[in-house]
GROMACS .gro file of C-alpha atoms in nm:
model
  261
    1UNK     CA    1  -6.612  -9.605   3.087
    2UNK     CA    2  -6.522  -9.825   3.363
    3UNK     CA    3  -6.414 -10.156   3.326
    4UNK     CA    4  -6.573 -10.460   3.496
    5UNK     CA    5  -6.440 -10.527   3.869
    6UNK     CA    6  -6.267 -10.843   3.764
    7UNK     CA    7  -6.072 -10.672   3.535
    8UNK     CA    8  -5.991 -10.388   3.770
    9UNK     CA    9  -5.896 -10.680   4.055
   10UNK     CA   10  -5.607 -10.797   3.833
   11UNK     CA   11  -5.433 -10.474   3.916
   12UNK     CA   12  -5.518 -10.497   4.316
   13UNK     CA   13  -5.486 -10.912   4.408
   14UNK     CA   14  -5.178 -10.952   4.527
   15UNK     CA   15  -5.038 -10.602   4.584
   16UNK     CA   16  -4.779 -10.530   4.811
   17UNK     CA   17  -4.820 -10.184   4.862
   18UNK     CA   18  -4.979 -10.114   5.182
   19UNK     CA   19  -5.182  -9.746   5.034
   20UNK     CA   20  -5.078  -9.643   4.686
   21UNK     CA   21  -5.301  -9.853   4.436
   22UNK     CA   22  -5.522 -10.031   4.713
   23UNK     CA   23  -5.779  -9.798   4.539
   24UNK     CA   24  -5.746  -9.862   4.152
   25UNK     CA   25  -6.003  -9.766   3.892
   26UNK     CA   26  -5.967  -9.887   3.543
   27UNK     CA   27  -6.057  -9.718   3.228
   28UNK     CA   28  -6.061  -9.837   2.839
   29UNK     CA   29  -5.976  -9.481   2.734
   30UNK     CA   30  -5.965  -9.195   2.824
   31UNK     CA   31  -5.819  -8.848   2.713
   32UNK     CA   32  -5.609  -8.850   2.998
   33UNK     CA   33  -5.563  -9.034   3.341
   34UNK     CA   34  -5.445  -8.699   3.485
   35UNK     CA   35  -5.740  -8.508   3.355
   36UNK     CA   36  -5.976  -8.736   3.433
   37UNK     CA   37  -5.862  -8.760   3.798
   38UNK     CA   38  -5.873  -8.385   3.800
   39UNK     CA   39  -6.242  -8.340   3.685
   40UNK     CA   40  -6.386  -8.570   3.964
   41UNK     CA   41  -6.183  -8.429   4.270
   42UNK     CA   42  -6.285  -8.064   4.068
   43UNK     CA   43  -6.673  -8.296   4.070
   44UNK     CA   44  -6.610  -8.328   4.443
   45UNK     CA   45  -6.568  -8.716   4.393
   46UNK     CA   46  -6.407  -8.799   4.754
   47UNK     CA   47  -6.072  -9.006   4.636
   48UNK     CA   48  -5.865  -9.195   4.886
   49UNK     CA   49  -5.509  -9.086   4.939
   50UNK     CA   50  -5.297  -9.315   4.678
   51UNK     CA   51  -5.588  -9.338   4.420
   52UNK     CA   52  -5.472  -9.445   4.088
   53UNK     CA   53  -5.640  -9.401   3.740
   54UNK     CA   54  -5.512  -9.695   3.461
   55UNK     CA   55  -5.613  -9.596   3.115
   56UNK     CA   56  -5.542  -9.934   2.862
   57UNK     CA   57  -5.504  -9.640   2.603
   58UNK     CA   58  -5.511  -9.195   2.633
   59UNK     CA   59  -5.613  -9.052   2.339
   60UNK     CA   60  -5.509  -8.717   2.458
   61UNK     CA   61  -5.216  -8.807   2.622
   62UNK     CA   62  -4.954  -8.515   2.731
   63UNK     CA   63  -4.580  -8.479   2.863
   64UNK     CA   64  -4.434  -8.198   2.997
   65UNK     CA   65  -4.481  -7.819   2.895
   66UNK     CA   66  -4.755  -7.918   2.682
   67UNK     CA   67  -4.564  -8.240   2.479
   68UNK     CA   68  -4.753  -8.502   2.323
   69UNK     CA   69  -4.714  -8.841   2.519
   70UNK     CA   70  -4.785  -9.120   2.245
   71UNK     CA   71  -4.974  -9.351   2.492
   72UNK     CA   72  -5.273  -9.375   2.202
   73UNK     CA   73  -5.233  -9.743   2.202
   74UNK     CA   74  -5.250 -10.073   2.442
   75UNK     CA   75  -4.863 -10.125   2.440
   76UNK     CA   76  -4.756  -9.905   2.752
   77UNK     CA   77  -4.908  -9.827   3.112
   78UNK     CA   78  -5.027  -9.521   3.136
   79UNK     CA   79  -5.153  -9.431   3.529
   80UNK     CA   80  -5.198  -9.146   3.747
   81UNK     CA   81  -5.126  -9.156   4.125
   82UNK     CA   82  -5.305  -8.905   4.350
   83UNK     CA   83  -5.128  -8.777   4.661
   84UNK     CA   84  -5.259  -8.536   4.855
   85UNK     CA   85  -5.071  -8.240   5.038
   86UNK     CA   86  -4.790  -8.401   4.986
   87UNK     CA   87  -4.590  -8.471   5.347
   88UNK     CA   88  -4.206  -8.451   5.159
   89UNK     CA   89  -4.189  -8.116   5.047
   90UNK     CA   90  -4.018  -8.203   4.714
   91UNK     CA   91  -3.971  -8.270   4.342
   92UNK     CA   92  -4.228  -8.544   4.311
   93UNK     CA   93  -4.130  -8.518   3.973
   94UNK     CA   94  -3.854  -8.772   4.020
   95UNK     CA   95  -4.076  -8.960   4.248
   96UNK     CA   96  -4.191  -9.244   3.937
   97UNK     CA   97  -3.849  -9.249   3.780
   98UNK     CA   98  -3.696  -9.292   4.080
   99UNK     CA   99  -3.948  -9.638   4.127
  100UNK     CA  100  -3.930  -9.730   3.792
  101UNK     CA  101  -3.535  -9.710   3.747
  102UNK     CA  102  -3.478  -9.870   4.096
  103UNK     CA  103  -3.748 -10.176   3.971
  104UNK     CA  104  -3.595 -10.200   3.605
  105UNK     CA  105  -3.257 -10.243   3.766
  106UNK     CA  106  -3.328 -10.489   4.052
  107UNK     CA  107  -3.587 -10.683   3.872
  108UNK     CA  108  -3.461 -10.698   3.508
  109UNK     CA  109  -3.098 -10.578   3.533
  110UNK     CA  110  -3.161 -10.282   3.279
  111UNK     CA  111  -2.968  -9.984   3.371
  112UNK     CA  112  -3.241  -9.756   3.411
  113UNK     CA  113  -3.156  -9.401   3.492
  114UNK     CA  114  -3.319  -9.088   3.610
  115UNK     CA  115  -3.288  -8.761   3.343
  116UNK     CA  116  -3.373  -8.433   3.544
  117UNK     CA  117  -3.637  -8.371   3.588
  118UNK     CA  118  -3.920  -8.640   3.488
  119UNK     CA  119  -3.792  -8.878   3.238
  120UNK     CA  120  -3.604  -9.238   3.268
  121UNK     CA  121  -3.394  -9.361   3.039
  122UNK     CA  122  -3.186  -9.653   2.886
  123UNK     CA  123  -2.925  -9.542   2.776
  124UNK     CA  124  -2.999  -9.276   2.566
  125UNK     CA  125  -3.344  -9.369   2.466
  126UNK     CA  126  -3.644  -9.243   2.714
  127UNK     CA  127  -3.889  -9.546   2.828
  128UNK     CA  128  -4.066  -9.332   3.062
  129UNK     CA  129  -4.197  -8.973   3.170
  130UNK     CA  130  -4.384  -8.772   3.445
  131UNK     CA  131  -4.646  -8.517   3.437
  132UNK     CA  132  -4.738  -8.371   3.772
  133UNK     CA  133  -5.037  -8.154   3.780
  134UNK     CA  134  -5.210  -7.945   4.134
  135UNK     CA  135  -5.540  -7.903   4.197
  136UNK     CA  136  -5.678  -7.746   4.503
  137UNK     CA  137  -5.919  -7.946   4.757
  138UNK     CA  138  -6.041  -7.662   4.955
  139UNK     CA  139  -5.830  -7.385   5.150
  140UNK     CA  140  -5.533  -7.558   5.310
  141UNK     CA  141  -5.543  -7.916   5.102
  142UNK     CA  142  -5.436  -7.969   4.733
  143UNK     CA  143  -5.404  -8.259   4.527
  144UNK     CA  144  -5.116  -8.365   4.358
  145UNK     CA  145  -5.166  -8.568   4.041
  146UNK     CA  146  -4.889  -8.747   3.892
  147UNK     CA  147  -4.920  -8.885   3.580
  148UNK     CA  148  -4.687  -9.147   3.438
  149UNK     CA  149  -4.607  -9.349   3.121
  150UNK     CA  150  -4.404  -9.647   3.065
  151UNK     CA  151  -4.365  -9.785   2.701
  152UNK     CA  152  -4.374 -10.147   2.770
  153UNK     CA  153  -4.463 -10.371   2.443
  154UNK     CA  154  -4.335 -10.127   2.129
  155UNK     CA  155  -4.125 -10.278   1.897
  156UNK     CA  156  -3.930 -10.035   1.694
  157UNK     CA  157  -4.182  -9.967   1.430
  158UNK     CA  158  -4.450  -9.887   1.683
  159UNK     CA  159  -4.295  -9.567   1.728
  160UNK     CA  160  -4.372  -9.278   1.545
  161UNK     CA  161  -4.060  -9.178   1.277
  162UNK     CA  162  -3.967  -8.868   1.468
  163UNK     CA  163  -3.919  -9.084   1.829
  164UNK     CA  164  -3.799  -9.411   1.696
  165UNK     CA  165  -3.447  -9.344   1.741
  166UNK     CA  166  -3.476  -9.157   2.078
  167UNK     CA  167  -3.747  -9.430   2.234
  168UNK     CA  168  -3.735  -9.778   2.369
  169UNK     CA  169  -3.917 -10.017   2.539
  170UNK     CA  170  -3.937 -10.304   2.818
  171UNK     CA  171  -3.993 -10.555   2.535
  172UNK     CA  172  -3.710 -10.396   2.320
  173UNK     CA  173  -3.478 -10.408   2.608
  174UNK     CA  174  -3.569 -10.797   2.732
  175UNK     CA  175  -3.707 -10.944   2.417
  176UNK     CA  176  -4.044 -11.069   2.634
  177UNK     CA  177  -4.344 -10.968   2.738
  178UNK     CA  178  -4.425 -10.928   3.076
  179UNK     CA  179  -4.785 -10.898   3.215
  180UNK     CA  180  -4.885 -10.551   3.221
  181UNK     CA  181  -5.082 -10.578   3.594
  182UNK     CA  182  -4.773 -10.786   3.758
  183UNK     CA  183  -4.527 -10.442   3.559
  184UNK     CA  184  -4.779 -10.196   3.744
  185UNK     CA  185  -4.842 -10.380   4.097
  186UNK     CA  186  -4.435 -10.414   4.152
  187UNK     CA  187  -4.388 -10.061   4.034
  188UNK     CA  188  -4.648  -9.896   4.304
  189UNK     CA  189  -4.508 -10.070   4.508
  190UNK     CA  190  -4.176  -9.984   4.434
  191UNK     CA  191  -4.350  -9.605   4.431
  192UNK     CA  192  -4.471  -9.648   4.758
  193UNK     CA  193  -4.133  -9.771   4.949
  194UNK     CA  194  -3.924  -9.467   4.788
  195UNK     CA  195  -4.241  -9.233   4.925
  196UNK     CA  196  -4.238  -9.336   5.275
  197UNK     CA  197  -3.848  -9.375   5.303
  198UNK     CA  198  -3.669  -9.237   5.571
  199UNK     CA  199  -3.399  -9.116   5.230
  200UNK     CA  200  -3.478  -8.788   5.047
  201UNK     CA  201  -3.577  -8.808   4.688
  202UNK     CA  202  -3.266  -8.647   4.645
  203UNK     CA  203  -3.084  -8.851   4.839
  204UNK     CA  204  -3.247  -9.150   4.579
  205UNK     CA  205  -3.166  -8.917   4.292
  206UNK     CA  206  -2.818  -8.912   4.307
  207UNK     CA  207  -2.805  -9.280   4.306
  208UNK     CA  208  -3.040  -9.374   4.026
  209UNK     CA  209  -2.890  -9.085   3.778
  210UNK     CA  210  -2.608  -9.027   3.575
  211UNK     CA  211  -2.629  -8.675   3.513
  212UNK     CA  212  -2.393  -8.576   3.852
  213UNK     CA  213  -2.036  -8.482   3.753
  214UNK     CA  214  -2.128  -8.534   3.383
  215UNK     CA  215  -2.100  -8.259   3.108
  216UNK     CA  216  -2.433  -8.236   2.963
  217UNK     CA  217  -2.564  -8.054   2.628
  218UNK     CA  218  -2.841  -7.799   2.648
  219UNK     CA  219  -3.097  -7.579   2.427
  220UNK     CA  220  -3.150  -7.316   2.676
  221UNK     CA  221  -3.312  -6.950   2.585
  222UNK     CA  222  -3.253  -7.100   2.147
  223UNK     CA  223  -2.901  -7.100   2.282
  224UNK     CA  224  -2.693  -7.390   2.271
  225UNK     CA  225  -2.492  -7.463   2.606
  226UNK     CA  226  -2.275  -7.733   2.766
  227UNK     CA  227  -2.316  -7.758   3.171
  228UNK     CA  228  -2.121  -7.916   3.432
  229UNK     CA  229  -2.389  -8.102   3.649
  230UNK     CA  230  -2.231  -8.026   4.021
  231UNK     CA  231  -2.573  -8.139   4.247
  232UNK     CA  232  -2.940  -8.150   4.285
  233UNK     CA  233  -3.104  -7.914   4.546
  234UNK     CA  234  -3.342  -8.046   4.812
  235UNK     CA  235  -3.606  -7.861   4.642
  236UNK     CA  236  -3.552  -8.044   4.313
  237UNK     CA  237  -3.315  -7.752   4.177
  238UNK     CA  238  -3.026  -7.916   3.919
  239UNK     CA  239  -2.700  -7.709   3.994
  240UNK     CA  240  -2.464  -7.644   3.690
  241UNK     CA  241  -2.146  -7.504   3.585
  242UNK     CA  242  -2.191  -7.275   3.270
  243UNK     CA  243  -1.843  -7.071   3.147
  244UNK     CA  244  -1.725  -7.106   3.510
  245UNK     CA  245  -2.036  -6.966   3.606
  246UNK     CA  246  -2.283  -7.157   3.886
  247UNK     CA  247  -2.597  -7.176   3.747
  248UNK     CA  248  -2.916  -7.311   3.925
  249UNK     CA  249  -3.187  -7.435   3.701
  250UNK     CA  250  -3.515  -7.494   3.872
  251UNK     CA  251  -3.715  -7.595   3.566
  252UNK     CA  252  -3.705  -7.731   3.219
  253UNK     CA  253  -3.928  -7.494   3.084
  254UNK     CA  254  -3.672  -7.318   2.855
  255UNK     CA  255  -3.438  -7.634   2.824
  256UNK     CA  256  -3.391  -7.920   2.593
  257UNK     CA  257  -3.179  -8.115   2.761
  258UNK     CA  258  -2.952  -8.374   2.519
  259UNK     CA  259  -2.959  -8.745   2.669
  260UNK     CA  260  -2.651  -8.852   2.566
  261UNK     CA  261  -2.389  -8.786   2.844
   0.00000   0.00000   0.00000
């Protein structure tokens, strides 16, 4: 269900961004902003480049490789961002944690970092991740959906027992409460500036993680690993040393990656 066009205005007065959330479309709840979004272009709803779908709460919420996302509550943002053919031929994946890391640290001097390939963290606790999902438009356009969370108002205890120690939030980190539609209209715009830069994701990468040159713990095949991170590939690809060995792992399908490093 839609919600009223006041409501939805409080995410577009003001913004910054010049195309990416100029068309926002709020919903109470939904399964899932990325679903959603999928179904009407699948509908043949006609979306504007930079659409974005706000859910106040998913109750079918999903992370990577089939995860559960807990974004079953009002206390995070929880938004897809529709791109089509994408004109940088990259890992979009980093795209939001790029945007978010880059905000958290300018804005509220929290030393936000990028974990290959879709999550951000503090420290060792994740506030954010990425799903990106492709549909095709017709024979030589496809959409790109990426979905994003970012636990904003959890306290501790809003977390279920097997997260709590591996989670965190904006008001765990600052202690206040920021307006949720001021959060999401500096972060797209944030999103849009890193988009349309001249600089590679990449490029942005290897300044807003920590992972480069660090010694990193891995699940990988039910086989625990340690990995010498040497570089990220233009294509997304994370380059590691394994036994002396040069590895290139292009995605996180059989990894658990650990987050403290």
């Amino acid at each position: 269900m839609y919600n009223t066009i006041m409501e939805v205005n409080i995410f577009t007065n003001g913004l910054k961004s010049k195309i990416y959330g100029k068309n926002t479309i709020l919903f109470e709840s939904l399964e899932s902003t990325n679903k959603k979004m999928i179904e009407d272009l699948n509908n043949k709803i006609i979306l504007d480049e930079g659409t974005v779908y706000i859910a106040l709460k998913q109750t079918s919420g999903k992370g990577s490789y089939g995860n559960a996302w807990q974004s079953d509550n009002n206390l995070g943002l929880w938004f897809s961002v529709l791109v089509y053919s994408p004109f940088k031929k990259e890992a979009l994946s980093f795209l939001p944690g790029i945007a978010l890391s880059k905000y958290l640290r300018e804005k509220y001097n929290i030393d936000a970092h990028v974990k290959w390939p879709n999550d951000v963290l503090v420290g060792n606790k994740k506030i954010s991740g990425t799903l990106i999902q492709v549909t095709p438009i017709d024979n030589n356009k496809n959409a790109c959906i990426i979905g994003t969370g970012v636990n904003l108002y959890h306290k501790k205890d809003d977390f279920p027992d097997d997260i709590r120690d591996k989670a965190v939030s904006l008001f765990i980190e600052t202690n206040k409460k920021t307006e949720i539609e001021n959060f999401y209209k500096d972060l797209i715009y944030y999103f849009e500036e890193i988009y349309t830069s001249s600089k590679s994701l990449t490029e942005y990468f290897r300044i807003y993680s920590k992972m480069i040159g660090k010694t990193i713990k891995a699940v990988k095949d039910k086989e625990e690993i340690e990995a010498i991170v040497k570089d990220i590939t233009e294509e997304g690809y994370l380059i590691v040393e394994v036994d002396n060995k040069t590895e290139t792992w292009i995605s996180r399908a059989s990894l658990d990656i650990d987050t403290n490093y």
